[in-house]
Tab-separated table of C-alpha atoms and ligand atoms in Angstrom:
chain	number	residue	atom	x	y	z
A	1	MET	CA	141.782	133.586	130.592
A	2	SER	CA	140.188	132.143	127.886
A	3	LEU	CA	140.693	129.930	125.043
A	4	LEU	CA	138.677	132.567	122.708
A	5	ASP	CA	141.229	135.567	124.630
A	6	VAL	CA	143.608	135.956	121.164
A	7	ALA	CA	140.621	135.333	118.992
A	8	ARG	CA	138.792	138.521	120.857
A	9	GLY	CA	141.662	140.749	120.786
A	10	ALA	CA	142.197	139.689	117.030
A	11	ILE	CA	138.709	141.074	116.117
A	12	ALA	CA	138.878	143.816	118.144
A	13	ARG	CA	142.241	144.849	116.500
A	14	ILE	CA	140.298	144.648	113.417
A	15	ARG	CA	137.485	146.277	113.773
A	16	GLU	CA	139.727	149.370	115.296
A	17	ARG	CA	142.137	149.911	112.391
A	18	GLU	CA	139.531	148.381	109.903
A	19	ALA	CA	137.240	151.899	111.127
A	20	GLY	CA	140.388	154.214	111.452
A	21	PRO	CA	142.517	156.383	108.465
A	22	GLU	CA	144.997	153.537	108.421
A	23	ALA	CA	142.105	151.506	107.493
A	24	LEU	CA	143.198	148.353	104.662
A	25	ASN	CA	139.547	146.739	103.734
A	26	ALA	CA	141.159	143.532	104.564
A	27	PHE	CA	138.057	141.824	105.692
A	28	LEU	CA	134.564	141.928	103.846
A	29	SER	CA	132.884	140.382	106.805
A	30	VAL	CA	134.567	139.844	110.925
A	31	ALA	CA	132.804	137.189	112.992
A	32	ASP	CA	130.926	138.738	116.260
A	33	PRO	CA	133.060	138.181	119.314
A	34	ALA	CA	130.337	136.711	121.387
A	35	SER	CA	129.064	133.831	119.217
A	36	LEU	CA	132.852	132.708	118.725
A	37	THR	CA	133.469	129.005	119.561
A	38	VAL	CA	136.611	126.840	120.158
A	39	ASP	CA	135.829	123.805	118.203
A	40	ALA	CA	139.132	121.271	119.400
A	41	PRO	CA	140.066	122.793	122.527
A	42	THR	CA	143.254	120.511	122.563
A	43	GLY	CA	143.497	120.396	119.305
A	44	PRO	CA	146.706	121.303	117.599
A	45	LEU	CA	146.029	125.237	116.747
A	46	ALA	CA	143.539	125.813	119.415
A	47	GLY	CA	142.690	129.379	120.211
A	48	VAL	CA	144.530	130.371	116.630
A	49	PRO	CA	142.937	133.014	115.242
A	50	ILE	CA	142.724	132.665	111.424
A	51	ALA	CA	141.278	134.535	108.866
A	52	VAL	CA	139.624	132.615	105.915
A	53	LYS	CA	139.334	133.842	101.905
A	54	ASP	CA	135.505	134.950	100.627
A	55	ILE	CA	135.731	132.377	98.335
A	56	LEU	CA	135.702	129.107	100.734
A	57	ALA	CA	132.009	128.906	101.948
A	58	THR	CA	131.456	129.319	106.033
A	59	THR	CA	128.009	128.799	107.395
A	60	ASP	CA	128.614	131.844	110.120
A	61	LEU	CA	129.733	134.162	107.948
A	62	PRO	CA	128.351	135.492	103.900
A	63	THR	CA	130.352	134.181	101.019
A	64	THR	CA	130.975	137.255	98.377
A	65	CYS	CA	133.110	135.826	96.539
A	66	GLY	CA	134.005	139.702	96.423
A	67	SER	CA	131.008	139.592	93.465
A	68	ARG	CA	127.727	141.568	93.930
A	69	VAL	CA	125.781	138.254	91.730
A	70	LEU	CA	126.573	136.758	95.960
A	71	GLU	CA	126.268	139.842	98.043
A	72	GLY	CA	124.970	138.746	101.645
A	73	TYR	CA	125.265	134.852	100.647
A	74	ARG	CA	124.725	132.341	103.342
A	75	SER	CA	126.336	129.362	102.386
A	76	PRO	CA	124.145	125.923	104.028
A	77	PHE	CA	127.736	123.810	104.545
A	78	GLU	CA	130.642	124.879	104.974
A	79	ALA	CA	134.359	124.275	103.144
A	80	THR	CA	136.344	121.530	104.248
A	81	ALA	CA	139.327	123.779	104.896
A	82	VAL	CA	137.369	125.372	106.846
A	83	ARG	CA	135.342	123.055	108.769
A	84	ARG	CA	138.804	121.436	109.471
A	85	ALA	CA	140.917	124.542	109.922
A	86	ARG	CA	137.958	124.525	113.434
A	87	ALA	CA	138.735	120.868	113.984
A	88	ALA	CA	142.143	121.618	114.958
A	89	GLY	CA	141.181	124.500	117.325
A	90	ALA	CA	141.081	127.698	114.704
A	91	VAL	CA	138.688	130.598	115.379
A	92	VAL	CA	137.402	131.638	111.968
A	93	VAL	CA	137.855	135.837	113.058
A	94	GLY	CA	136.769	136.832	109.032
A	95	LYS	CA	136.478	136.693	105.382
A	96	THR	CA	138.799	138.431	103.637
A	97	ASN	CA	138.411	140.795	100.422
A	98	MET	CA	139.697	139.309	96.999
A	99	ASP	CA	139.414	139.975	93.837
A	100	GLU	CA	136.188	138.942	92.151
A	101	PHE	CA	135.321	135.054	92.108
A	102	ALA	CA	139.439	134.725	92.430
A	103	MET	CA	140.093	136.884	88.874
A	104	GLY	CA	142.891	139.104	89.348
A	105	SER	CA	146.525	140.521	90.636
A	106	SER	CA	145.752	143.552	93.328
A	107	THR	CA	142.540	142.278	94.826
A	108	GLU	CA	141.273	145.841	92.770
A	109	ASN	CA	138.686	143.797	91.080
A	110	SER	CA	136.475	142.964	94.711
A	111	ALA	CA	132.535	144.397	93.707
A	112	TYR	CA	133.908	146.241	97.863
A	113	GLY	CA	137.054	148.399	97.265
A	114	PRO	CA	140.283	147.465	96.685
A	115	THR	CA	142.468	146.272	100.061
A	116	LEU	CA	145.735	147.840	100.573
A	117	ASN	CA	149.553	146.545	101.127
A	118	PRO	CA	150.010	147.489	104.650
A	119	HIS	CA	153.594	148.468	103.617
A	120	ASP	CA	152.254	150.868	101.464
A	121	ARG	CA	149.138	151.819	101.173
A	122	THR	CA	149.331	153.743	97.767
A	123	ARG	CA	149.811	149.972	96.250
A	124	VAL	CA	148.355	146.897	95.591
A	125	PRO	CA	148.405	143.237	98.622
A	126	GLY	CA	148.824	141.628	95.280
A	127	GLY	CA	145.530	138.890	94.478
A	128	SER	CA	143.012	137.465	94.177
A	129	SER	CA	143.639	136.348	98.126
A	130	GLY	CA	145.333	140.497	98.784
A	131	GLY	CA	143.038	140.420	101.704
A	132	SER	CA	144.669	137.205	103.599
A	133	ALA	CA	147.828	138.145	102.777
A	134	ALA	CA	147.030	141.861	104.372
A	135	ALA	CA	145.329	140.490	107.289
A	136	VAL	CA	148.729	138.313	107.952
A	137	ALA	CA	151.087	141.058	107.349
A	138	ALA	CA	149.201	143.573	109.154
A	139	GLY	CA	149.642	141.778	112.345
A	140	TYR	CA	145.690	141.059	112.762
A	141	VAL	CA	146.545	137.230	112.238
A	142	THR	CA	149.410	134.425	112.268
A	143	MET	CA	147.370	132.413	109.508
A	144	ALA	CA	144.979	132.797	106.970
A	145	LEU	CA	142.983	130.345	104.244
A	146	GLY	CA	143.363	131.474	100.356
A	147	SER	CA	142.696	129.419	97.128
A	148	ASP	CA	145.537	129.396	94.219
A	149	THR	CA	144.586	128.956	90.441
A	150	GLY	CA	148.027	130.838	88.767
A	151	GLY	CA	149.424	132.313	91.650
A	152	SER	CA	146.556	133.869	94.039
A	153	VAL	CA	148.441	132.802	97.994
A	154	ARG	CA	151.762	133.052	95.923
A	155	GLN	CA	151.994	136.594	94.482
A	156	PRO	CA	150.535	138.156	97.893
A	157	ALA	CA	152.499	136.628	100.066
A	158	ALA	CA	155.447	137.980	98.106
A	159	PHE	CA	153.864	141.623	97.633
A	160	CYS	CA	152.711	141.812	101.660
A	161	GLY	CA	155.923	140.054	102.709
A	162	VAL	CA	155.154	136.758	104.530
A	163	VAL	CA	154.260	133.290	103.737
A	164	GLY	CA	152.056	131.475	101.343
A	165	ILE	CA	152.109	127.789	100.376
A	166	LYS	CA	150.106	126.279	97.208
A	167	PRO	CA	149.880	122.245	98.097
A	168	THR	CA	150.349	119.851	95.309
A	169	TYR	CA	146.551	119.654	93.396
A	170	GLY	CA	144.702	116.824	95.331
A	171	ARG	CA	146.846	117.799	98.613
A	172	VAL	CA	144.137	119.742	99.671
A	173	SER	CA	139.803	118.810	99.486
A	174	ARG	CA	138.280	122.132	97.012
A	175	TYR	CA	135.082	120.789	98.642
A	176	GLY	CA	133.132	124.469	99.462
A	177	LEU	CA	135.714	126.543	97.503
A	178	VAL	CA	134.084	128.745	95.343
A	179	ALA	CA	134.931	126.795	91.566
A	180	TYR	CA	136.919	129.383	89.055
A	181	ALA	CA	138.744	127.209	87.474
A	182	SER	CA	138.613	123.716	88.454
A	183	SER	CA	141.587	121.709	87.388
A	184	LEU	CA	143.948	124.483	88.321
A	185	ASP	CA	142.157	126.057	91.913
A	186	GLN	CA	143.986	124.928	94.969
A	187	VAL	CA	143.363	126.112	98.593
A	188	GLY	CA	146.616	127.119	100.540
A	189	THR	CA	147.845	128.334	103.665
A	190	PHE	CA	149.411	132.205	104.145
A	191	GLY	CA	151.952	132.323	107.235
A	192	ARG	CA	153.884	135.151	109.144
A	193	THR	CA	156.829	132.386	109.267
A	194	VAL	CA	157.250	129.349	107.000
A	195	THR	CA	156.185	126.945	109.764
A	196	ASP	CA	152.998	129.103	110.628
A	197	ALA	CA	152.178	128.493	106.902
A	198	ALA	CA	153.499	124.654	107.251
A	199	ARG	CA	151.005	123.530	110.519
A	200	LEU	CA	147.940	125.537	108.767
A	201	LEU	CA	148.678	123.093	106.198
A	202	GLN	CA	148.183	119.840	107.941
A	203	ALA	CA	145.157	120.898	109.763
A	204	VAL	CA	143.695	121.389	106.373
A	205	ALA	CA	145.510	118.533	104.195
A	206	GLY	CA	143.805	115.334	103.191
A	207	HIS	CA	141.564	113.330	101.550
A	208	ASP	CA	137.842	114.364	101.374
A	209	GLU	CA	135.784	111.656	99.968
A	210	ARG	CA	133.172	115.131	98.854
A	211	ASP	CA	135.984	116.083	97.042
A	212	ALA	CA	136.707	113.664	93.949
A	213	THR	CA	140.074	115.146	93.237
A	214	SER	CA	140.987	114.860	96.200
A	215	VAL	CA	143.858	112.283	96.602
A	216	ASP	CA	143.792	109.957	99.196
A	217	ARG	CA	147.684	109.419	100.330
A	218	PRO	CA	149.195	109.794	104.230
A	219	VAL	CA	149.863	113.407	105.046
A	220	PRO	CA	153.573	114.022	106.024
A	221	ASP	CA	154.596	116.242	109.336
A	222	TYR	CA	154.714	119.136	107.799
A	223	GLU	CA	156.225	121.215	110.427
A	224	LYS	CA	158.486	118.664	110.824
A	225	ALA	CA	160.209	118.986	107.433
A	226	VAL	CA	160.339	122.868	107.684
A	227	ARG	CA	163.460	121.937	109.934
A	228	ARG	CA	164.912	119.046	108.122
A	229	GLY	CA	167.524	121.068	106.302
A	230	VAL	CA	169.447	120.572	102.536
A	231	ALA	CA	172.587	119.547	102.532
A	232	GLY	CA	172.970	117.092	99.649
A	233	LEU	CA	169.670	118.755	97.836
A	234	VAL	CA	169.990	119.807	94.351
A	235	VAL	CA	168.248	122.732	93.793
A	236	GLY	CA	167.486	123.508	90.097
A	237	VAL	CA	167.430	127.359	89.322
A	238	PRO	CA	165.210	127.535	85.180
A	239	ALA	CA	166.618	130.187	83.187
A	240	GLU	CA	163.377	130.913	82.179
A	241	TYR	CA	162.572	132.648	85.422
A	242	ASP	CA	165.545	135.166	85.287
A	243	PRO	CA	164.854	136.451	81.848
A	244	ASP	CA	166.755	139.818	80.766
A	245	GLU	CA	164.394	142.561	81.949
A	246	LEU	CA	164.038	140.913	85.159
A	247	ASP	CA	164.556	143.566	87.848
A	248	PRO	CA	168.386	143.479	89.054
A	249	GLU	CA	168.004	144.042	93.038
A	250	ILE	CA	164.979	141.063	92.268
A	251	ARG	CA	167.677	138.810	90.730
A	252	ARG	CA	170.374	139.709	93.245
A	253	LEU	CA	167.907	139.012	95.752
A	254	VAL	CA	167.270	135.028	94.378
A	255	ASN	CA	170.958	135.128	94.539
A	256	ARG	CA	171.989	135.677	97.782
A	257	ALA	CA	169.115	133.286	98.651
A	258	LEU	CA	170.403	130.809	96.339
A	259	GLU	CA	173.996	131.738	98.173
A	260	THR	CA	172.770	131.150	101.247
A	261	LEU	CA	171.227	127.252	99.998
A	262	ARG	CA	174.677	126.783	99.047
A	263	ALA	CA	176.218	127.525	102.468
A	264	CYS	CA	174.064	125.075	104.085
A	265	GLY	CA	175.036	122.421	101.745
A	266	ALA	CA	172.510	122.714	98.615
A	267	GLU	CA	174.402	122.611	95.251
A	268	VAL	CA	172.405	124.946	92.833
A	269	ARG	CA	172.111	124.142	89.064
A	270	ARG	CA	170.987	125.655	85.990
A	271	VAL	CA	167.854	123.871	83.829
A	272	SER	CA	165.790	124.850	81.905
A	273	LEU	CA	162.206	124.579	81.358
A	274	PRO	CA	161.246	125.808	77.179
A	275	HIS	CA	157.838	125.720	77.195
A	276	THR	CA	157.462	128.660	80.332
A	277	ARG	CA	157.034	131.109	77.426
A	278	TYR	CA	153.928	129.439	76.810
A	279	ALA	CA	152.266	129.824	80.428
A	280	ILE	CA	150.662	132.756	80.670
A	281	PRO	CA	148.676	132.218	77.081
A	282	THR	CA	148.157	128.979	77.885
A	283	TYR	CA	146.418	129.739	81.213
A	284	TYR	CA	144.258	132.382	79.908
A	285	VAL	CA	142.602	130.190	77.815
A	286	ILE	CA	142.214	127.271	79.833
A	287	ALA	CA	140.985	129.431	82.732
A	288	THR	CA	138.901	131.632	81.295
A	289	ALA	CA	137.145	128.345	79.016
A	290	GLU	CA	136.576	126.585	82.922
A	291	ALA	CA	135.634	130.021	84.317
A	292	SER	CA	133.061	130.346	81.697
A	293	SER	CA	131.770	127.350	82.111
A	294	ASN	CA	131.342	127.563	86.455
A	295	LEU	CA	130.351	130.476	86.069
A	296	SER	CA	127.029	129.987	84.372
A	297	ARG	CA	125.844	128.832	87.654
A	298	TYR	CA	124.847	132.558	88.474
A	299	ASP	CA	121.781	132.850	87.017
A	300	GLY	CA	119.628	134.745	89.648
A	301	VAL	CA	117.804	131.713	90.064
A	302	ARG	CA	120.076	129.455	92.160
A	303	TYR	CA	122.134	132.202	94.159
A	304	GLY	CA	122.133	134.940	95.554
A	305	VAL	CA	120.745	137.946	94.297
A	306	ARG	CA	118.710	138.459	91.153
A	307	ARG	CA	117.557	141.498	89.249
A	308	GLY	CA	115.799	142.308	86.001
A	309	GLU	CA	112.139	142.140	85.597
A	310	GLY	CA	109.618	140.019	83.097
A	311	ASP	CA	111.286	136.469	81.263
A	312	LEU	CA	113.885	134.562	82.426
A	313	VAL	CA	116.093	135.507	79.897
A	314	SER	CA	115.627	139.312	81.362
A	315	MET	CA	116.308	137.801	84.752
A	316	TYR	CA	119.570	136.122	82.874
A	317	GLU	CA	120.363	138.921	81.637
A	318	GLY	CA	119.724	141.880	84.293
A	319	THR	CA	121.411	139.002	87.901
A	320	ARG	CA	124.492	138.799	85.156
A	321	SER	CA	125.041	142.538	83.537
A	322	ARG	CA	124.548	144.025	86.589
A	323	GLY	CA	125.384	140.952	89.681
A	324	LEU	CA	129.191	140.550	87.433
A	325	GLY	CA	131.988	143.260	86.994
A	326	ALA	CA	133.122	143.657	84.466
A	327	GLU	CA	137.161	141.346	84.414
A	328	VAL	CA	134.603	138.272	85.358
A	329	LYS	CA	132.914	139.601	82.046
A	330	ARG	CA	135.553	139.807	80.067
A	331	ARG	CA	136.728	136.338	81.109
A	332	ILE	CA	133.461	134.961	80.310
A	333	MET	CA	133.030	135.735	76.944
A	334	LEU	CA	136.961	134.520	76.236
A	335	GLY	CA	136.370	131.473	78.240
A	336	THR	CA	133.300	130.960	75.776
A	337	TYR	CA	134.892	131.662	72.619
A	338	ALA	CA	137.744	129.603	73.466
A	339	LEU	CA	135.060	126.866	73.745
A	340	SER	CA	132.709	127.803	70.920
A	341	ALA	CA	132.504	125.188	67.774
A	342	GLY	CA	134.540	125.931	64.969
A	343	TYR	CA	137.069	127.197	67.875
A	344	TYR	CA	137.446	124.533	70.371
A	345	ASP	CA	140.486	122.848	68.817
A	346	GLU	CA	142.239	126.175	67.903
A	347	TYR	CA	142.333	127.802	71.262
A	348	TYR	CA	141.009	125.069	74.124
A	349	GLY	CA	142.466	122.130	72.516
A	350	THR	CA	145.620	123.672	71.511
A	351	ALA	CA	145.832	125.183	75.413
A	352	GLN	CA	145.743	121.544	76.617
A	353	ARG	CA	148.343	120.120	74.282
A	354	ALA	CA	150.874	123.050	75.293
A	355	ARG	CA	149.846	122.627	79.165
A	356	LEU	CA	151.423	118.684	78.686
A	357	HIS	CA	154.869	120.222	77.418
A	358	ILE	CA	154.578	122.454	80.729
A	359	ILE	CA	154.115	118.831	82.190
A	360	ASP	CA	156.811	117.933	80.537
A	361	ASP	CA	159.181	120.415	81.313
A	362	PHE	CA	158.360	119.799	85.306
A	363	ARG	CA	159.067	116.293	85.146
A	364	ARG	CA	162.074	116.689	83.030
A	365	VAL	CA	163.943	118.455	85.839
A	366	PHE	CA	162.863	116.803	87.782
A	367	TYR	CA	163.446	113.031	87.125
A	368	GLY	CA	166.589	114.656	85.701
A	369	GLY	CA	168.088	115.502	89.047
A	370	ALA	CA	166.561	118.476	90.390
A	371	ASP	CA	164.547	118.403	93.979
A	372	VAL	CA	163.537	120.986	94.026
A	373	LEU	CA	163.473	125.090	91.994
A	374	PHE	CA	163.397	128.476	92.780
A	375	THR	CA	162.662	131.337	91.247
A	376	PRO	CA	161.496	134.592	92.457
A	377	THR	CA	157.751	134.338	93.229
A	378	SER	CA	156.887	138.201	91.188
A	379	PRO	CA	159.009	139.759	88.786
A	380	THR	CA	158.101	143.192	90.448
A	381	PRO	CA	157.323	144.367	93.968
A	382	ALA	CA	153.858	145.482	94.576
A	383	PHE	CA	152.592	148.164	92.227
A	384	LYS	CA	150.717	151.063	93.123
A	385	LEU	CA	147.147	151.528	92.879
A	386	GLY	CA	145.390	151.683	89.634
A	387	GLU	CA	148.730	151.158	87.582
A	388	ARG	CA	147.947	148.129	85.802
A	389	THR	CA	143.728	148.526	85.958
A	390	SER	CA	143.132	149.666	82.482
A	391	ASP	CA	145.950	147.175	81.235
A	392	PRO	CA	144.956	143.715	81.927
A	393	VAL	CA	147.693	141.974	80.081
A	394	GLN	CA	149.910	143.967	81.859
A	395	MET	CA	148.249	142.673	85.091
A	396	TYR	CA	148.656	138.801	83.571
A	397	LEU	CA	151.918	139.247	83.235
A	398	SER	CA	152.585	139.611	86.963
A	399	ASP	CA	151.589	135.279	87.307
A	400	VAL	CA	153.772	134.908	84.861
A	401	PHE	CA	156.341	132.878	87.069
A	402	THR	CA	153.275	131.298	88.926
A	403	VAL	CA	150.533	130.168	86.670
A	404	THR	CA	153.243	127.457	85.488
A	405	ALA	CA	153.162	125.268	89.030
A	406	ASN	CA	148.934	125.450	88.808
A	407	LEU	CA	149.246	124.121	84.969
A	408	ALA	CA	151.507	121.208	86.155
A	409	GLY	CA	149.705	120.622	89.562
A	410	ILE	CA	152.610	120.687	91.300
A	411	PRO	CA	152.931	122.455	95.023
A	412	GLY	CA	154.885	125.932	95.463
A	413	LEU	CA	155.166	128.706	98.188
A	414	SER	CA	157.065	132.012	98.256
A	415	LEU	CA	158.531	133.268	101.364
A	416	PRO	CA	160.125	136.464	101.541
A	417	ILE	CA	163.844	137.363	100.733
A	418	GLY	CA	164.510	140.860	101.157
A	419	ARG	CA	163.584	144.361	99.988
A	420	VAL	CA	163.621	146.839	97.474
A	421	GLY	CA	163.156	150.291	97.527
A	422	GLY	CA	161.615	149.201	100.918
A	423	LEU	CA	158.678	146.987	99.587
A	424	PRO	CA	158.968	142.505	100.115
A	425	VAL	CA	160.236	140.032	97.185
A	426	GLY	CA	159.341	137.128	97.327
A	427	GLY	CA	161.042	133.878	96.219
A	428	GLN	CA	159.218	131.023	95.035
A	429	VAL	CA	159.769	127.209	95.931
A	430	LEU	CA	158.675	124.619	93.749
A	431	ALA	CA	158.844	120.725	94.200
A	432	PRO	CA	157.512	117.736	92.113
A	433	TRP	CA	154.198	116.580	93.048
A	434	TRP	CA	153.460	115.814	96.472
A	435	ASP	CA	156.776	116.728	97.524
A	436	GLU	CA	155.131	119.725	100.000
A	437	GLU	CA	158.265	118.452	102.822
A	438	ARG	CA	161.280	118.957	100.543
A	439	MET	CA	159.374	122.823	100.000
A	440	LEU	CA	158.786	123.182	103.194
A	441	GLY	CA	162.592	121.791	104.352
A	442	VAL	CA	164.125	124.185	101.601
A	443	ALA	CA	161.956	127.456	102.371
A	444	GLY	CA	162.897	126.386	106.815
A	445	ALA	CA	166.439	126.652	105.622
A	446	ILE	CA	165.911	130.169	103.606
A	447	GLU	CA	164.267	131.569	105.961
A	448	GLU	CA	166.053	130.700	109.506
A	449	SER	CA	169.852	131.800	107.132
A	450	LEU	CA	168.109	135.239	105.991
A	451	GLY	CA	166.592	135.939	109.737
A	452	GLY	CA	165.651	139.666	110.069
A	453	SER	CA	167.122	140.686	106.434
A	454	ALA	CA	164.598	138.964	104.699
A	455	ARG	CA	161.853	141.225	105.833
B	1	LIG	N1	145.559	136.508	88.695
B	1	LIG	C1	145.571	134.728	87.940
B	1	LIG	C2	143.913	135.257	86.913
B	1	LIG	O1	143.338	136.525	87.446
B	1	LIG	C3	145.360	134.077	89.374
B	1	LIG	C4	144.144	134.271	89.781
B	1	LIG	C5	144.536	133.128	90.573
B	1	LIG	O2	145.607	132.318	91.254
B	1	LIG	N2	143.199	133.343	91.611
B	1	LIG	O3	143.462	134.467	87.137
């Protein structure tokens, strides 16, 4: 029995199922079992197989970001989060499918075809980290890494019935995380349980001098935090996250989870975050503006694929028009417009001011007595493949409850709280900056009280 047996078994399962009629298209590359190593045979994750979203740079497997423009691209260095997971003993079994450059909510924007939801293969797994969420839900791995710019860990976790954590901005290094919207991007973790997701977070969290936005603060014991209980805590329930049109079945599951928190000794209190209605437009102005700048590097010179003949401009045009997909182009155009002279203040400036109001809303409720907030993760369960691809605004609205945490930089977690029509539903715990521990304690209490009825 070798420490590598579990990971080799995981790879065999992935290869077998992904080659057959029940394939999920969760992986863009799978590791060669012969070349696996355990970097830390006595580490806390020694031998634990993990899946890594294809937006995190790895030296042993390609990093495509779900895009044609990076097809076959090999990074010369490794992302800090991956390096740290390996340093804890984890074994990377493959790179997971995703919406191209993490732009999307369904994994349908991948240039390599969509991932299917393991609970119902006619439905999306959510996105953009849909491959990682599906890999955990399908039982290929118990933990996975993803990235969350506006909900891309929490929303697919909800759709696939697993746990997803987006830490405080600055908690995990973004070094080697391909940039989409740098002021919002954060590496996150998936787990089958709250403890699994917390253990992977433990391994990857902490200051990194290679990322100037990572913060030098001690990393608490996250696994212990899961069991710390909720007695005496005040759980805020924001009115804006319970709109009239919310699916009554989802509301019922949220209320049931709140009931378990009350039974564990927490106080549940209605609160208000009045600027929530500006969150989606604010997010899409800021995210597209930052993306238009970050994605200018895919010019055919420095990375990956080169297309187009003749002069420099034809090479740029050929590479970008053929290498990038429709949603990515839409966002580059929107972002370029929002940043252009004459419109900069009207769009980007206004969005930045709205962002401050959204941050202020959170500050007020957290400093006003709420220890954490509890909301649905997404307004609906997993939707059908193709159902929203022709309507970007409908697609963008599936992030309405998740983008605020990225705009404010606070931590958020999604965990399973039951099913509607056989499909998993997620509940979201939001906590103040740096208080992942309290967030994990609340999630741990809900998970334990709901037991099997959450899944
Ligand atoms: N769905 C959102 C978007 O398309 C969030 C994506 C993400 O978190 N990476 O931008």
